[in-house]
Structures are given as structure tokens and as C-alpha cells.
CSV table of C-alpha atoms in Angstrom, one decimal:
chain,number,residue,atom,x,y,z
F,471,MET,CA,1.9,-8.6,-24.7
F,472,VAL,CA,0.2,-9.5,-27.6
F,473,SER,CA,-2.7,-11.7,-28.4
F,474,ALA,CA,-5.3,-12.0,-31.0
F,475,ALA,CA,-8.2,-11.5,-28.7
F,476,ALA,CA,-11.7,-11.4,-30.2
F,477,CYS,CA,-13.6,-8.5,-30.4
F,478,GLY,CA,-15.7,-7.7,-27.2
F,479,SER,CA,-13.1,-9.9,-24.9
F,480,ASP,CA,-12.7,-7.2,-21.8
F,481,GLY,CA,-11.3,-9.3,-19.4
F,482,GLY,CA,-14.7,-9.2,-17.0
F,483,SER,CA,-15.3,-5.5,-17.4
F,484,SER,CA,-18.8,-4.5,-17.2
F,485,PRO,CA,-20.9,-3.9,-20.7
F,486,GLY,CA,-21.1,-0.1,-20.2
F,487,SER,CA,-17.4,0.2,-19.8
F,488,THR,CA,-16.7,-1.9,-23.1
F,489,ASP,CA,-19.3,0.2,-24.9
F,490,SER,CA,-17.5,3.3,-23.3
F,491,ALA,CA,-14.0,2.3,-24.7
F,492,ALA,CA,-15.0,1.2,-27.8
F,493,ALA,CA,-16.8,4.9,-28.5
F,494,GLN,CA,-13.6,6.2,-27.4
F,495,SER,CA,-11.9,4.2,-29.9
F,496,LEU,CA,-14.0,5.4,-32.6
F,497,GLY,CA,-13.8,9.2,-31.8
F,498,PRO,CA,-16.1,12.0,-32.3
F,499,SER,CA,-18.7,11.8,-34.9
F,500,LYS,CA,-18.1,13.4,-38.4
F,501,PRO,CA,-20.6,12.3,-40.7
F,502,ALA,CA,-20.0,12.8,-44.4
F,503,THR,CA,-22.4,15.2,-46.1
F,504,GLY,CA,-21.7,14.6,-49.7
F,505,ASP,CA,-22.9,13.0,-52.5
F,506,GLU,CA,-22.3,9.0,-52.8
F,507,LEU,CA,-19.1,8.1,-54.1
F,508,LYS,CA,-19.0,4.5,-55.2
F,509,ILE,CA,-15.6,2.8,-55.6
F,510,GLY,CA,-14.9,-0.9,-56.5
F,511,PHE,CA,-14.1,-3.8,-54.4
F,512,ILE,CA,-13.1,-7.0,-55.7
F,513,THR,CA,-13.1,-10.4,-53.5
F,514,ASP,CA,-12.2,-13.9,-54.3
F,515,GLY,CA,-15.1,-15.0,-52.2
F,516,SER,CA,-16.0,-18.3,-50.6
F,517,GLY,CA,-15.2,-21.1,-52.7
F,518,THR,CA,-14.1,-24.8,-52.3
F,519,THR,CA,-10.8,-24.1,-51.6
F,520,LEU,CA,-10.8,-20.8,-49.4
F,521,ASP,CA,-13.0,-18.4,-47.8
F,522,ASN,CA,-12.2,-14.9,-48.2
F,523,SER,CA,-16.0,-13.5,-47.6
F,524,THR,CA,-14.7,-12.0,-44.1
F,525,GLU,CA,-12.6,-9.3,-45.9
F,526,VAL,CA,-15.9,-8.1,-47.3
F,527,ALA,CA,-17.3,-7.5,-44.0
F,528,ALA,CA,-14.0,-5.7,-42.8
F,529,ALA,CA,-14.4,-3.2,-45.7
F,530,GLN,CA,-17.8,-2.7,-45.2
F,531,ALA,CA,-16.9,-1.8,-41.6
F,532,ALA,CA,-14.2,0.7,-42.6
F,533,THR,CA,-16.5,2.1,-45.1
F,534,SER,CA,-19.0,2.6,-42.2
F,535,TYR,CA,-16.3,4.1,-40.0
F,536,VAL,CA,-15.2,6.8,-42.5
F,537,ASN,CA,-18.6,7.8,-43.4
F,538,ASP,CA,-19.6,8.1,-40.0
F,539,TYR,CA,-16.4,9.6,-38.3
F,540,GLN,CA,-14.0,10.6,-41.0
F,541,GLY,CA,-16.4,13.0,-42.9
F,542,GLY,CA,-16.2,10.3,-45.9
F,543,VAL,CA,-13.8,10.8,-48.7
F,544,ALA,CA,-13.4,14.4,-50.0
F,545,GLY,CA,-16.6,14.9,-48.2
F,546,HIS,CA,-18.6,12.2,-50.1
F,547,ARG,CA,-20.2,9.2,-48.6
F,548,LEU,CA,-18.6,6.2,-49.6
F,549,SER,CA,-20.1,2.9,-51.0
F,550,LEU,CA,-18.4,-0.3,-52.2
F,551,THR,CA,-19.4,-1.8,-55.5
F,552,VAL,CA,-18.5,-5.6,-54.4
F,553,CYS,CA,-17.8,-8.2,-57.3
F,554,ASP,CA,-16.8,-12.0,-56.2
F,555,THR,CA,-14.3,-13.4,-58.7
F,556,LYS,CA,-15.4,-16.9,-57.8
F,557,GLN,CA,-11.9,-17.8,-57.5
F,558,THR,CA,-11.1,-18.0,-61.2
F,559,PRO,CA,-9.1,-16.1,-63.7
F,560,ALA,CA,-12.3,-15.7,-66.0
F,561,GLY,CA,-14.5,-14.3,-62.8
F,562,ALA,CA,-11.6,-11.8,-62.2
F,563,THR,CA,-11.7,-10.8,-65.4
F,564,ASP,CA,-15.1,-10.2,-65.5
F,565,CYS,CA,-15.3,-8.6,-62.3
F,566,ALA,CA,-12.6,-5.9,-63.7
F,567,ASN,CA,-15.0,-5.4,-66.7
F,568,GLN,CA,-17.9,-4.9,-64.6
F,569,MET,CA,-15.9,-2.1,-62.7
F,570,THR,CA,-14.9,-0.3,-66.0
F,571,ALA,CA,-18.5,-0.6,-67.3
F,572,ALA,CA,-19.8,1.1,-63.9
F,573,LYS,CA,-17.3,3.7,-64.0
F,574,VAL,CA,-15.7,3.5,-60.6
F,575,PRO,CA,-12.8,5.9,-60.5
F,576,VAL,CA,-10.7,3.3,-58.3
F,577,VAL,CA,-10.8,-0.5,-57.2
F,578,LEU,CA,-9.6,-1.8,-54.2
F,579,MET,CA,-8.5,-5.6,-53.5
F,580,ASN,CA,-7.4,-7.3,-50.4
F,581,ASN,CA,-6.5,-11.1,-50.8
F,582,SER,CA,-6.5,-12.7,-54.2
F,583,GLY,CA,-4.8,-15.3,-56.3
F,584,ASN,CA,-6.1,-13.4,-59.4
F,585,VAL,CA,-4.7,-10.2,-59.4
F,586,THR,CA,-3.2,-10.2,-62.9
F,587,PRO,CA,-6.3,-10.3,-64.9
F,588,VAL,CA,-7.9,-7.6,-62.7
F,589,PHE,CA,-4.9,-5.3,-63.4
F,590,ARG,CA,-4.8,-5.9,-67.0
F,591,VAL,CA,-8.2,-4.8,-67.6
F,592,LEU,CA,-8.2,-2.0,-65.3
F,593,SER,CA,-4.5,-0.5,-66.5
F,594,ALA,CA,-6.1,-0.6,-70.3
F,595,ALA,CA,-8.9,1.7,-68.9
F,596,LYS,CA,-6.5,3.8,-66.8
F,597,VAL,CA,-8.5,2.8,-63.5
F,598,PRO,CA,-6.1,2.7,-60.5
F,599,LEU,CA,-5.9,-0.7,-58.6
F,600,VAL,CA,-5.2,-0.3,-54.6
F,601,LEU,CA,-4.1,-3.5,-52.9
F,602,ASP,CA,-3.5,-4.4,-49.2
F,603,ILE,CA,-0.4,-6.5,-49.4
F,604,ASN,CA,-1.3,-9.0,-52.3
F,605,GLY,CA,1.0,-7.9,-54.9
F,606,ASP,CA,2.1,-9.9,-58.1
F,607,GLU,CA,4.6,-9.7,-60.9
F,608,SER,CA,2.2,-7.6,-62.8
F,609,THR,CA,1.5,-5.3,-60.1
F,610,LEU,CA,5.0,-5.1,-58.5
F,611,GLY,CA,6.6,-4.4,-61.9
F,612,ALA,CA,4.0,-1.7,-62.7
F,613,LYS,CA,5.1,2.0,-63.2
F,614,SER,CA,1.6,3.6,-62.5
F,615,GLY,CA,-1.9,2.2,-61.8
F,616,ALA,CA,-1.0,0.2,-59.0
F,617,TYR,CA,-0.6,0.8,-55.3
F,618,ILE,CA,0.5,-1.7,-52.8
F,619,LEU,CA,-0.2,-0.3,-49.2
F,620,VAL,CA,1.7,-3.0,-47.2
F,621,SER,CA,4.8,-4.0,-48.6
F,622,PRO,CA,4.6,-8.0,-49.7
F,623,LEU,CA,8.4,-7.7,-49.8
F,624,THR,CA,8.7,-7.2,-46.1
F,625,ALA,CA,6.5,-9.9,-45.1
F,626,ALA,CA,7.7,-12.7,-47.6
F,627,LEU,CA,11.0,-11.8,-49.0
F,628,ALA,CA,13.1,-8.7,-47.3
F,629,GLY,CA,11.6,-9.0,-43.9
F,630,PRO,CA,13.3,-12.5,-43.1
F,631,ALA,CA,16.6,-11.0,-44.3
F,632,GLN,CA,16.3,-8.2,-42.2
F,633,VAL,CA,15.6,-10.2,-39.3
F,634,ALA,CA,18.7,-12.4,-40.0
F,635,LYS,CA,20.7,-9.3,-40.3
F,636,ASP,CA,19.6,-7.8,-37.1
F,637,ALA,CA,20.3,-11.3,-35.4
F,638,GLY,CA,24.1,-11.2,-36.8
F,639,VAL,CA,23.0,-14.2,-39.2
F,640,LYS,CA,25.8,-14.9,-41.5
F,641,LYS,CA,24.2,-18.1,-43.3
F,642,ALA,CA,20.6,-18.7,-44.0
F,643,ALA,CA,18.3,-20.8,-46.1
F,644,ILE,CA,14.9,-20.6,-47.8
F,645,PHE,CA,12.4,-23.5,-48.2
F,646,VAL,CA,10.1,-22.5,-51.0
F,647,LEU,CA,7.1,-24.2,-52.2
F,648,ASP,CA,8.1,-25.1,-56.2
F,649,VAL,CA,5.3,-22.9,-57.7
F,650,PRO,CA,6.3,-20.0,-60.2
F,651,GLY,CA,4.2,-17.7,-58.1
F,652,ALA,CA,6.5,-18.6,-55.1
F,653,THR,CA,9.8,-19.5,-56.7
F,654,GLY,CA,9.9,-16.7,-59.0
F,655,PRO,CA,10.2,-13.7,-56.4
F,656,VAL,CA,12.1,-15.9,-53.9
F,657,ASN,CA,14.9,-16.5,-56.8
F,658,SER,CA,14.8,-13.1,-58.3
F,659,LEU,CA,14.5,-10.8,-55.3
F,660,ASP,CA,15.8,-12.8,-52.1
F,661,LYS,CA,19.0,-13.2,-53.6
F,662,ILE,CA,19.3,-9.3,-53.6
F,663,PHE,CA,18.2,-8.8,-50.2
F,664,TYR,CA,20.3,-11.3,-48.3
F,665,ALA,CA,23.6,-10.3,-50.6
F,666,LYS,CA,22.8,-6.7,-49.5
F,667,ALA,CA,22.8,-8.0,-46.0
F,668,ASN,CA,26.1,-9.8,-46.6
F,669,ILE,CA,24.3,-13.2,-45.6
F,670,GLY,CA,25.3,-16.6,-47.4
F,671,LEU,CA,21.8,-17.8,-48.8
F,672,THR,CA,20.8,-21.5,-49.8
F,673,ILE,CA,17.2,-21.7,-51.7
F,674,GLN,CA,15.7,-25.2,-51.6
F,675,PRO,CA,12.5,-25.8,-53.7
F,676,ILE,CA,10.2,-28.5,-52.7
F,677,PRO,CA,7.8,-29.9,-55.2
F,678,PRO,CA,4.0,-29.4,-54.1
F,679,GLY,CA,2.6,-32.8,-52.8
F,680,THR,CA,6.2,-34.0,-51.4
F,681,ALA,CA,5.2,-36.5,-48.9
F,682,ASP,CA,8.2,-36.4,-47.0
F,683,ALA,CA,10.6,-33.5,-47.3
F,684,THR,CA,13.3,-34.9,-44.9
F,685,PRO,CA,15.8,-35.6,-47.5
F,686,GLN,CA,15.6,-31.8,-49.0
F,687,VAL,CA,15.9,-30.5,-45.5
F,688,GLN,CA,19.0,-32.7,-44.4
F,689,THR,CA,20.9,-31.5,-47.5
F,690,VAL,CA,20.2,-27.7,-46.5
F,691,LEU,CA,20.8,-28.6,-42.8
F,692,ALA,CA,24.4,-29.9,-43.8
F,693,GLY,CA,25.5,-26.4,-44.6
F,694,ASN,CA,24.9,-25.3,-41.0
F,695,PRO,CA,22.1,-22.1,-41.5
F,696,GLU,CA,21.5,-20.2,-38.6
F,697,GLN,CA,18.1,-19.2,-39.7
F,698,VAL,CA,15.4,-21.0,-42.3
F,699,ASN,CA,12.7,-19.2,-43.7
F,700,LEU,CA,9.7,-20.8,-45.1
F,701,VAL,CA,7.7,-19.7,-48.1
F,702,GLY,CA,4.4,-21.7,-48.8
F,703,ASP,CA,1.0,-22.7,-47.9
F,704,PRO,CA,0.0,-24.5,-44.3
F,705,THR,CA,0.6,-28.1,-45.8
F,706,PHE,CA,3.8,-27.4,-47.1
F,707,CYS,CA,5.3,-25.4,-44.2
F,708,THR,CA,3.9,-28.2,-41.6
F,709,GLY,CA,5.6,-31.1,-43.6
F,710,VAL,CA,9.0,-28.9,-43.8
F,711,LEU,CA,8.7,-28.1,-39.9
F,712,LYS,CA,8.1,-31.6,-39.1
F,713,ALA,CA,11.2,-32.5,-40.8
F,714,LEU,CA,13.4,-29.7,-39.2
F,715,LYS,CA,12.0,-30.8,-35.8
F,716,THR,CA,12.9,-34.4,-36.7
F,717,LEU,CA,16.5,-33.8,-37.8
F,718,GLY,CA,17.2,-31.6,-34.4
F,719,TYR,CA,17.2,-28.1,-36.2
F,720,SER,CA,17.7,-25.5,-33.4
F,721,GLY,CA,18.4,-22.2,-35.2
F,722,SER,CA,15.8,-19.5,-35.9
F,723,VAL,CA,12.6,-20.1,-37.9
F,724,VAL,CA,10.7,-17.6,-40.0
F,725,LEU,CA,7.6,-17.9,-41.3
F,726,GLN,CA,4.9,-16.4,-43.6
F,727,SER,CA,1.9,-15.8,-42.1
F,728,GLN,CA,0.0,-18.1,-44.4
F,729,CYS,CA,2.3,-20.9,-42.9
F,730,VAL,CA,0.6,-20.8,-39.7
F,731,SER,CA,-2.3,-22.9,-39.2
F,732,PRO,CA,-3.6,-23.6,-35.7
F,733,GLY,CA,-5.1,-26.8,-36.7
F,734,ALA,CA,-1.8,-28.0,-37.6
F,735,ALA,CA,0.3,-27.1,-34.3
F,736,SER,CA,-0.4,-30.3,-32.6
F,737,GLY,CA,1.3,-32.3,-35.5
F,738,ILE,CA,4.4,-30.2,-35.5
F,739,PRO,CA,6.6,-31.5,-32.1
F,740,GLY,CA,6.5,-28.2,-30.0
F,741,GLY,CA,4.2,-26.5,-32.2
F,742,TYR,CA,5.3,-23.2,-33.1
F,743,ASP,CA,6.7,-21.9,-30.1
F,744,GLY,CA,9.6,-19.4,-30.4
F,745,MET,CA,9.1,-19.2,-34.2
F,746,LYS,CA,8.7,-15.8,-35.9
F,747,VAL,CA,6.3,-14.5,-38.5
F,748,VAL,CA,6.9,-11.1,-40.2
F,749,SER,CA,3.7,-9.4,-40.6
F,750,GLY,CA,2.0,-6.2,-41.5
F,751,GLN,CA,-0.6,-6.1,-39.2
F,752,THR,CA,-0.4,-5.5,-35.6
F,753,THR,CA,-2.2,-7.6,-33.0
F,754,ASN,CA,-1.3,-5.8,-29.9
F,755,VAL,CA,-4.7,-5.0,-28.0
F,756,ASP,CA,-2.9,-2.1,-26.6
F,757,ASP,CA,-2.3,-0.5,-29.9
F,758,PRO,CA,-5.0,2.2,-30.7
F,759,GLU,CA,-5.2,1.3,-34.3
F,760,TYR,CA,-6.0,-2.4,-33.4
F,761,LYS,CA,-8.4,-1.0,-30.7
F,762,LEU,CA,-10.3,0.9,-33.4
F,763,TYR,CA,-10.5,-1.8,-35.6
F,764,LEU,CA,-12.0,-4.0,-33.2
F,765,ALA,CA,-14.5,-1.2,-32.0
F,766,ALA,CA,-15.3,-0.7,-35.7
F,767,MET,CA,-16.1,-4.4,-36.2
F,768,LYS,CA,-18.3,-4.6,-33.3
F,769,LYS,CA,-20.3,-1.8,-34.1
F,770,TYR,CA,-20.9,-2.3,-38.0
F,771,GLN,CA,-20.1,-6.2,-38.4
F,772,PRO,CA,-21.0,-7.7,-35.0
F,773,ASP,CA,-21.6,-11.3,-36.8
F,774,THR,CA,-17.9,-11.4,-38.0
F,775,ASP,CA,-15.0,-12.3,-35.7
F,776,PRO,CA,-12.4,-9.8,-36.5
F,777,THR,CA,-9.5,-12.4,-35.4
F,778,ALA,CA,-10.8,-15.7,-36.8
F,779,LYS,CA,-8.8,-15.4,-39.9
F,780,SER,CA,-5.5,-13.3,-40.6
F,781,LEU,CA,-6.9,-12.1,-43.9
F,782,THR,CA,-10.0,-10.5,-42.5
F,783,ALA,CA,-8.4,-7.4,-41.4
F,784,GLY,CA,-7.1,-6.5,-45.1
F,785,GLY,CA,-10.3,-5.6,-46.1
F,786,TRP,CA,-10.2,-2.8,-43.0
F,787,VAL,CA,-6.9,-2.0,-44.0
F,788,VAL,CA,-7.4,-1.4,-47.7
F,789,VAL,CA,-10.3,0.7,-47.3
F,790,LEU,CA,-8.9,2.7,-44.4
F,791,GLY,CA,-5.6,2.9,-46.1
F,792,PHE,CA,-7.3,4.4,-49.0
F,793,SER,CA,-9.6,6.7,-47.6
F,794,ARG,CA,-6.4,8.4,-45.5
F,795,ALA,CA,-4.3,8.7,-48.6
F,796,MET,CA,-7.2,10.6,-50.1
F,797,ALA,CA,-6.9,13.3,-47.5
F,798,GLY,CA,-5.7,15.8,-50.2
F,799,LEU,CA,-8.4,14.8,-52.8
F,800,ALA,CA,-10.0,17.2,-55.0
F,801,THR,CA,-13.5,17.3,-56.5
F,802,PRO,CA,-14.8,15.9,-58.9
F,803,VAL,CA,-13.4,12.5,-58.3
F,804,THR,CA,-11.7,10.8,-61.2
F,805,PRO,CA,-9.2,8.2,-61.7
F,806,ALA,CA,-6.6,10.7,-62.8
F,807,GLY,CA,-7.3,12.7,-59.7
F,808,ILE,CA,-6.9,9.8,-57.5
F,809,GLU,CA,-3.5,9.0,-58.8
F,810,LYS,CA,-2.4,12.7,-58.6
F,811,THR,CA,-3.4,12.3,-54.9
F,812,PHE,CA,-1.5,9.2,-54.3
F,813,ALA,CA,1.7,10.9,-55.8
F,814,THR,CA,1.6,14.0,-53.7
F,815,MET,CA,0.4,12.3,-50.3
F,816,PRO,CA,2.6,13.0,-47.6
F,817,LYS,CA,4.0,9.7,-45.0
F,818,THR,CA,0.7,8.6,-43.4
F,819,LYS,CA,-0.1,6.4,-40.7
F,820,LEU,CA,-0.6,2.9,-42.1
F,821,PRO,CA,-3.9,1.1,-40.5
F,822,LEU,CA,-2.9,-1.7,-38.1
F,823,GLY,CA,0.7,-1.2,-39.1
F,824,GLY,CA,2.1,-0.6,-35.9
F,825,THR,CA,4.5,2.7,-36.3
F,826,ALA,CA,4.6,2.0,-39.9
F,827,THR,CA,3.9,4.7,-42.5
F,828,PHE,CA,2.8,4.5,-46.1
F,829,GLN,CA,3.3,7.0,-48.9
F,830,CYS,CA,2.4,6.2,-52.4
F,831,ASP,CA,5.0,8.5,-54.5
F,832,GLY,CA,6.8,5.6,-56.2
F,833,ARG,CA,9.9,6.1,-54.3
F,834,GLN,CA,9.8,4.1,-51.3
F,835,VAL,CA,11.2,0.6,-53.1
F,836,SER,CA,13.5,1.7,-56.0
F,837,ILE,CA,12.7,-1.9,-57.6
F,838,THR,CA,9.1,-1.7,-57.6
F,839,PRO,CA,7.3,1.7,-57.6
F,840,ALA,CA,3.8,0.1,-56.6
F,841,VAL,CA,4.8,-0.3,-53.1
F,842,CYS,CA,4.4,2.1,-50.7
F,843,SER,CA,5.9,1.3,-47.4
F,844,THR,CA,8.7,-0.9,-46.0
F,845,GLY,CA,7.7,-1.4,-42.7
F,846,GLY,CA,6.2,-4.2,-40.8
F,847,LEU,CA,6.3,-6.1,-37.4
F,848,VAL,CA,8.2,-9.3,-36.3
F,849,GLN,CA,5.9,-11.2,-34.1
F,850,THR,CA,7.1,-14.4,-31.8
F,851,LEU,CA,4.7,-17.1,-31.9
F,852,ASP,CA,3.5,-19.5,-29.1
F,853,SER,CA,2.8,-23.5,-29.7
F,854,LYS,CA,-0.3,-22.5,-31.3
F,855,GLY,CA,0.7,-20.0,-33.7
F,856,LYS,CA,-0.4,-17.1,-31.7
F,857,PRO,CA,1.6,-13.8,-31.2
F,858,THR,CA,3.2,-13.3,-27.9
F,859,SER,CA,5.3,-10.3,-28.7
F,860,GLU,CA,5.9,-7.9,-31.6
F,861,GLN,CA,8.5,-5.6,-32.4
F,862,PRO,CA,8.7,-2.8,-35.5
F,863,LEU,CA,10.6,-3.9,-38.3
F,864,ASP,CA,11.8,-1.5,-41.3
F,865,VAL,CA,13.7,-3.3,-44.1
F,866,SER,CA,15.3,-0.3,-45.9
F,867,SER,CA,18.7,-1.7,-44.8
F,868,VAL,CA,18.4,-4.6,-47.2
F,869,LEU,CA,16.7,-3.1,-50.1
F,870,PRO,CA,18.6,-1.9,-53.1
């Protein structure tokens, strides 16, 4: 059974047993003994439209864990130089310039709508950029300098195609929010993945702010798709789901994780019950990686709920993933040395990835060398949008 239990929820066990379990998850102490290694971490922070601040807390927890239990990075005690973009392209450019001025050898990012201006500055300065899952056209198309640990193709694009193939689906449809950042990848890549799976595909863009998506949904359902996939924000997805329910659609529904909003569940007939999400992060309380995450957050960031937001854990994943990838890093630490270490790293366990591994050698996905993995998880949701089960997923068979 899978749940998104909050850190410290122990089903009534004593505080001593909880502390003991946390210590066991963290493992034996192995403190870093070398000099400080400053690396960059860029965040969109907290603003009027979204709050990404918890990703920084998770990144700091991962940093402390690496320093106290993993011997640091190449023996160095890791520290994060954090910059907030203020959720604007200009702020992102400023952050990237601050990083190059500070001469950090690498910059990490988790969840941001401003990757392109950051990558533009860093790539010109030959400073590598490491992302959790938040690739965009600039990084997905990059032949060097960008490393995306968790494949965005799996979660948003190839994953639903693989789910459809595994279920024997012959006809599928995608409802996508009609903005360039969504329709561009869907039109250019999803057609490839579904064709590779021998599945007929209908793509239906819907403009932002559409009050009632019923006409567009009804048109698509006339083609009798056996699976539909939704790509957009919670408001968009909620409108499409209401229309699907109203029109009596009973086939499979696959969502992006950002589609799911517990606050919107009550407005959808039946909620999210039985729908699926393709995710890069496990929420299985029995998974050792998830136990490690909860234990570290409890130890180092006790005031941050590690499960309240799906983006929080991305801060943990990108820092710990970078640390694991750098196991063979030689000193002194330079941007070129970090890139060489990525290129030669072996397959390595992906933080919170279930059974998935990652390897940033540029050969995991032929059409986008920046992507380091092809694995993910398929989670089945309850009515409120909480996962009730999950299975591993590998999208290799639908990739060109």
C-alpha cells in the first residue's frame, strides 16, 4: 500500500522507536572532512502565483545528509549558494549572472518556469546546469551542459504512451492546455511515442480560460478513445475532467502530477478515483529511499512538511542525485571535471525513483541527450488524489 504519510506519522509507535527507525534509515555517520564546496541552487521561491520555497528546505536537508552521512562530495563539505528568481525571466537571468560571478562549478534547479534564461547564461559561461525533472526546449535540445535526472518525457509524454501500450490500447487522446510550452512538446514528441506504440492518437488543444470544455471533449469522445491524457494546470485539468464525467467517459484517464489538486477533487464527480499519474517520485512508505527522505527532513528541516507539495521532494532529488553522480569526481572541482564525471558515471540509483536508475552519459534517450533516465512510476489515485498503489514503468519501448 502506498500513501503520502507525513514525516513522523508512525501509527502509534513510541517516540523512541520512531527515532530508532529514522537513525536506521539515515545509516552510519560519515562526515565530510574536506574544504567547503559551494555550488549554486536557483529557485523561483515564493510569489503571488506559486510557492516553491519548500524545495529549498528539502535541498538543504539533502546537503546536510550528504555532509554528515555520505562524506560530502569528493570529500568536500557541500554548501548551497541559493538565489531566488522572483518568478521572472529577468530575475532568472540575474541569478545565473550571480552564479557565474561567484564562480560556482555547477548550478542545480528543481522546479522553475524560468529555465531558459538560466541555461542561456550558464551555457555561455560553460557552467553545467543540473535539473530534477524540469527540462524545457533549451535544455532538452542541448547536446552538452544540461543534465536532467528524472525524465520529463516519462512523466508528461512517453509515460502515458507506455501505459496505453501496456494496457493494449489502440486509440488514445490528449487534451492539452493551448500554450506553447505544452502544445509544442505534445505535438512534436507525443506523435512519435504513440506511433512507436502503434496507437492512434488525437491531440485536442484547449485555450486557457475556457469556461466549458464540453464541446471539445465531446468531439474527441466521438472517436472512442480508450485512454485520455491531460496536460495542463489544475484549473484546466479540472474543467476537462468535469466534462469527461458529464459525458459519461469510462475509459482510462492518465494525468500529469500537476493536474492533481486535492482542493479540486470535490468538484469532480467521483474525484480522482481510479485515475493514474505517471510520476518520477515514489510515495511508498515501505521504500527505503522514501524512508531516507522522511528521516532526513525530520532531522534537518522539522518545520517543513515533506509531503505537503509534490515539488518539495525535487529539491532533495536534485541535490542527492548530483552527489551520487559525483562519486568518481576528482579534485580540484571544476565545471569541466563535473561534466567529465557525469559523462563517465555508471548507472546509479535515482533518489526517490523506486527501481529506476540514472546515467548522464548522453545515451539514455537518443532524441535528447540531456535526459539521464527512462524509468518512472505509475500511481493509481483515490478520490482525493492520493496514490493507493504504484508500479515501476520504463518507457524505452516507445522511444525512437
